[in-house]
Each structure stands twice: as C-alpha cells, then as structure tokens.
Short mmCIF file of C-alpha atoms in Angstrom, two decimals:
data_model
loop_
_atom_site.label_atom_id
_atom_site.label_comp_id
_atom_site.label_asym_id
_atom_site.label_seq_id
_atom_site.Cartn_x
_atom_site.Cartn_y
_atom_site.Cartn_z
CA MET A 6 -126.92 -18.57 231.35
CA PRO A 7 -130.43 -19.24 232.64
CA LEU A 8 -131.85 -17.03 235.35
CA HIS A 9 -132.76 -18.52 238.70
CA VAL A 10 -136.44 -17.57 238.96
CA HIS A 11 -137.55 -18.03 242.55
CA PRO A 12 -140.93 -19.76 243.00
CA ALA A 13 -143.69 -17.42 244.11
CA PRO A 14 -145.69 -18.19 247.24
CA ALA A 15 -148.24 -20.85 246.35
CA PRO A 16 -151.25 -18.74 247.45
CA ALA A 17 -150.12 -15.92 245.14
CA LEU A 18 -150.02 -18.23 242.13
CA ARG A 19 -153.34 -19.85 243.02
CA SER A 20 -155.04 -16.46 243.31
CA VAL A 21 -153.80 -15.40 239.87
CA LEU A 22 -154.86 -18.67 238.27
CA ALA A 23 -158.28 -18.31 239.88
CA ALA A 24 -158.59 -14.79 238.47
CA LEU A 25 -157.56 -15.99 235.01
CA GLY A 26 -160.24 -18.66 235.23
CA SER A 27 -162.91 -16.13 236.19
CA PRO A 28 -164.64 -14.53 233.16
CA ALA A 29 -165.86 -11.72 235.43
CA ALA A 30 -162.35 -10.87 236.67
CA VAL A 31 -160.93 -10.85 233.15
CA HIS A 32 -163.84 -8.85 231.72
CA GLU A 33 -163.62 -6.22 234.45
CA ALA A 34 -159.87 -5.75 234.03
CA HIS A 35 -158.70 -2.57 232.31
CA THR A 36 -156.74 -4.67 229.83
CA PRO A 37 -158.20 -4.81 226.32
CA ALA A 38 -155.48 -7.21 225.19
CA LEU A 39 -156.39 -9.63 227.95
CA ARG A 40 -160.12 -9.45 227.26
CA ALA A 41 -159.48 -10.11 223.56
CA VAL A 42 -157.61 -13.37 224.16
CA GLN A 43 -159.24 -16.48 222.79
CA GLY A 44 -157.91 -19.65 224.35
CA PRO A 45 -155.96 -20.65 227.46
CA MET A 46 -153.66 -18.33 229.36
CA THR A 47 -150.85 -19.14 231.79
CA ALA A 48 -149.13 -17.19 234.58
CA GLU A 49 -145.35 -17.35 234.21
CA LEU A 50 -142.08 -15.77 235.34
CA PRO A 51 -143.03 -14.79 238.91
CA LEU A 52 -141.00 -11.78 240.04
CA PRO A 53 -140.95 -10.21 243.50
CA VAL A 54 -141.53 -6.45 243.29
CA HIS A 55 -139.45 -4.42 245.73
CA VAL A 56 -139.68 -0.67 246.35
CA LEU A 57 -136.57 1.37 247.04
CA ASP A 58 -136.85 3.66 250.04
CA ARG A 59 -136.31 7.37 249.48
CA LEU A 60 -132.62 8.29 249.54
CA SER A 61 -130.61 11.33 250.49
CA MET A 62 -127.51 12.81 248.90
CA SER A 63 -125.38 10.64 251.17
CA GLY A 64 -126.84 7.52 249.57
CA ARG A 65 -128.53 6.64 252.83
CA ALA A 66 -132.14 6.69 253.89
CA ALA A 67 -133.58 9.72 255.59
CA ASP A 68 -133.04 8.16 259.03
CA GLY A 69 -129.31 7.66 258.37
CA ARG A 70 -129.46 3.93 257.76
CA PRO A 71 -128.39 2.27 254.50
CA PRO A 72 -131.08 2.26 251.77
CA ARG A 73 -133.60 -0.52 252.13
CA THR A 74 -136.14 -2.25 249.97
CA ARG A 75 -139.65 -3.41 250.78
CA LEU A 76 -141.43 -6.31 249.10
CA THR A 77 -144.79 -5.00 247.89
CA ALA A 78 -146.02 -7.57 245.36
CA TRP A 79 -145.42 -10.71 243.36
CA ARG A 80 -145.89 -10.12 239.65
CA PHE A 81 -146.67 -12.73 236.98
CA LEU A 82 -146.50 -12.31 233.22
CA ILE A 83 -149.60 -13.66 231.49
CA ARG A 84 -148.90 -15.70 228.38
CA SER A 85 -151.30 -16.42 225.55
CA GLY A 86 -149.80 -18.63 222.89
CA ASP A 87 -146.30 -17.39 222.06
CA ARG A 88 -146.52 -13.93 223.62
CA PHE A 89 -147.13 -12.16 226.90
CA VAL A 90 -150.28 -10.05 226.76
CA ALA A 91 -150.55 -8.68 230.30
CA ALA A 92 -149.31 -9.01 233.85
CA ALA A 93 -150.94 -9.77 237.18
CA ASP A 94 -149.97 -8.38 240.57
CA THR A 95 -150.69 -9.93 243.93
CA ARG A 96 -150.59 -8.21 247.30
CA LEU A 97 -150.07 -9.32 250.86
CA THR A 98 -153.22 -9.26 252.97
CA PRO A 99 -153.86 -10.30 256.59
CA ASP A 100 -154.91 -13.67 255.15
CA GLY A 101 -151.83 -14.07 252.93
CA TRP A 102 -151.06 -13.35 249.30
CA ALA A 103 -154.08 -12.51 247.14
CA PHE A 104 -154.75 -11.39 243.58
CA SER A 105 -154.68 -7.60 243.18
CA HIS A 106 -155.17 -6.64 239.52
CA PHE A 107 -154.30 -7.25 235.88
CA PHE A 108 -152.57 -4.62 233.79
CA GLU A 109 -150.94 -4.14 230.42
CA GLY A 110 -148.70 -1.50 228.90
CA PRO A 111 -145.04 -0.98 228.02
CA TYR A 112 -143.61 -2.56 231.15
CA VAL A 113 -144.92 -5.99 230.14
CA ALA A 114 -142.88 -6.12 226.92
CA ALA A 115 -139.98 -4.29 228.59
CA THR A 116 -139.79 -6.88 231.36
CA GLU A 117 -139.75 -9.74 228.88
CA ARG A 118 -137.02 -8.05 226.81
CA ALA A 119 -134.85 -7.33 229.84
CA LEU A 120 -135.18 -10.92 231.07
CA ARG A 121 -134.14 -12.28 227.69
CA GLN A 122 -131.11 -9.98 227.62
CA ALA A 123 -130.17 -11.00 231.16
CA GLU A 124 -130.00 -14.64 230.09
CA GLN A 125 -127.12 -13.70 227.77
CA LEU A 126 -124.94 -12.05 230.43
CA GLY A 127 -122.85 -15.16 231.16
CA LYS A 128 -123.73 -15.28 234.87
CA THR A 129 -126.69 -16.65 236.77
CA TYR A 130 -128.80 -14.11 238.67
CA GLN A 131 -132.00 -14.15 240.66
CA PRO A 132 -134.35 -11.74 238.85
CA ARG A 133 -136.44 -9.26 240.79
CA LEU A 134 -138.14 -5.97 240.05
CA LEU A 135 -137.08 -2.80 241.85
CA SER A 136 -139.37 0.23 241.73
CA VAL A 137 -138.34 3.82 242.40
CA PRO A 138 -141.74 5.54 242.69
CA GLU A 139 -140.40 9.08 243.02
CA LEU A 140 -138.78 8.77 239.58
CA TYR A 141 -141.62 6.73 238.00
CA MET A 142 -138.90 4.17 237.32
CA LEU A 143 -138.94 0.38 237.23
CA THR A 144 -135.80 -1.74 236.91
CA LEU A 145 -135.00 -5.40 236.55
CA TRP A 146 -132.89 -6.16 239.62
CA LEU A 147 -130.42 -8.98 238.95
CA HIS A 148 -129.44 -10.26 242.38
CA GLY A 149 -126.17 -12.20 242.55
CA ALA A 150 -127.20 -14.31 245.55
CA VAL A 151 -129.32 -16.73 243.55
CA GLY A 152 -130.28 -18.83 246.56
CA ALA A 153 -131.37 -15.90 248.71
CA ASP A 154 -134.89 -15.37 249.97
CA ALA A 155 -136.56 -13.42 247.16
CA ALA A 156 -138.67 -11.53 249.68
CA ALA A 157 -135.70 -9.97 251.49
CA GLY A 158 -132.26 -8.52 250.98
CA LEU A 159 -130.64 -5.31 249.84
CA PRO A 160 -129.19 -4.50 246.41
CA ALA A 161 -125.54 -5.49 246.66
CA ALA A 162 -122.91 -3.28 245.05
CA ALA A 163 -122.19 -5.92 242.39
CA ASP A 164 -125.86 -6.59 241.59
CA LEU A 165 -127.13 -5.24 238.30
CA LEU A 166 -130.05 -2.88 237.71
CA VAL A 167 -131.55 -2.78 234.22
CA PRO A 168 -133.87 0.22 233.70
CA LEU A 169 -137.03 -0.73 231.86
CA ALA A 170 -138.59 1.41 229.14
CA PRO A 171 -139.90 3.99 229.54
CA ALA A 172 -136.98 5.15 231.67
CA PRO A 173 -136.49 8.64 233.13
CA PRO A 174 -134.77 11.17 230.85
CA GLY A 175 -131.04 10.68 230.72
CA ILE A 176 -131.13 7.02 231.78
CA ALA A 177 -130.78 4.52 228.94
CA PRO A 178 -133.26 1.62 229.13
CA TYR A 179 -132.05 -1.97 228.97
CA ARG A 180 -128.46 -1.05 229.84
CA PRO A 181 -127.22 -3.05 232.87
CA HIS A 182 -125.69 -0.88 235.58
CA PRO A 183 -123.93 -2.12 238.72
CA VAL A 184 -125.80 -0.94 241.79
CA SER A 185 -122.67 0.91 242.90
CA GLU A 186 -122.86 3.06 239.75
CA LEU A 187 -126.60 3.62 239.30
CA LEU A 188 -127.57 4.14 242.94
CA PRO A 189 -125.66 7.45 243.27
CA VAL A 190 -127.38 8.72 240.11
CA LEU A 191 -130.80 7.86 241.54
CA THR A 192 -129.79 9.35 244.89
CA HIS A 193 -128.93 12.64 243.23
CA ARG A 194 -132.22 12.76 241.33
CA LEU A 195 -134.26 11.96 244.42
CA THR A 196 -132.77 14.83 246.39
CA PRO A 197 -134.52 18.16 245.82
CA ALA A 198 -132.32 21.10 245.02
CA ALA A 199 -131.74 23.49 247.89
CA PRO A 200 -133.96 26.57 247.66
CA PRO A 201 -132.17 29.75 246.63
CA VAL A 202 -130.95 31.89 249.49
CA PRO A 203 -132.79 35.24 249.45
CA PRO A 204 -130.57 38.27 249.24
CA VAL A 205 -129.81 40.01 252.50
CA PRO A 206 -131.52 43.42 252.53
CA PRO A 207 -129.19 46.36 252.96
CA THR A 208 -128.87 47.71 256.47
CA LEU A 209 -130.90 50.85 256.95
CA ALA A 210 -128.88 53.87 257.95
CA ALA A 211 -129.59 55.24 261.40
CA PRO A 212 -131.82 58.33 261.29
CA ALA A 213 -130.10 61.65 261.81
CA ALA A 214 -130.39 63.09 265.29
#
C-alpha cells in the first residue's frame, strides 16, 4: 500500500529548490555525484528527521520520563532522471526552515530501498526517519497514525522501525521491527556497562603490643 508522505513545510522545500538552482551551492557541496549531474534535479520524498533521546536500562529517559523524540530536520531525496543521487537537509532557524546542506553516501540508497519495501507491507504508514546518534544508527520510522503531525509524536509500540544500512553490528538492516521489540535492544546498547567493583583489600592485622 502507498505510504502517506506528509508535506514538508513550504519554506523548507523552497530553500532546497533555491539551493538546487544555485550553481555555487551545488559546486561547493561535498557531493561529487551531485556536482556531476547534467540536467534538472528535483527534491522528493520529504521526511522529518527525529532524534531519539538517550535511554536507560528501564527504557525511560534519564529524567525518568518515557523516551522522547525531537524533530531536528526535514530531509529531501534529490532525483536526477530515474535515480536519487543525493539528499538535502534543512534546519530550523529563528526565521523558519532553511537549507542546511547536501550530502551523499549509503543512507541515500538505503532510504530509497527501505521506502520501497515499506510500500509492500500491506498497511499504510507515515514515513519518518529516526536517528540514534549514540549508536550511529538511522532507521526508517513507520508511524501508524498517518494523519498525525509529522513534527511531533512518540514511537508507538506497534510502529515499525527499519534499520538502514549500514546498521550497528548484530542488527539486520532493512528488517522491520515493532518498536516494542527493537527499543529494548537499543536501550540495552545505550546503557554503559557498570564498572567492575575493585576487590576489597584484606584487613591489616593489628600490630602486636
């Protein structure tokens, strides 16, 4: 079934289109694939990028509240012809959403692949991206509340998280996991192991009188 892609804020899209139309912005980007493009490019598939707050072993944030997410960017995939060659991030400034930077790399193709797989799941979702910075991990977050505000909301237990490649060791990329199953795994990995307890030194015998 088709995904319900939420429209990005209009200023975010305008800023990306303006950057695409600027030879200087494209030339200065650290994206050889983008600079090599001949012909028109389009910004498609806007995805809100959320960051997962650091968790504890209890599955709750450090302050005892349930884990939260923060919207940090809107990301667009940049299409040239029949393929995506790069992505563009926007950021929120005091004046609203503005272009941040172009980038390329494995997450561009991984995002496209995960989105295509999600369309075959038999249920409509609202696609988002969820980042776990401490694990250098990015997931496609398939939110079941398709009409929800894409800038807000928590991962529901029945939502799906699809790790993108490259994924951390031991976590298979492109495999959908319910939040209720994957979140405890991430929680465990985010919690540092307790330091070893030093041995207790033997009690010194009292000196002889």
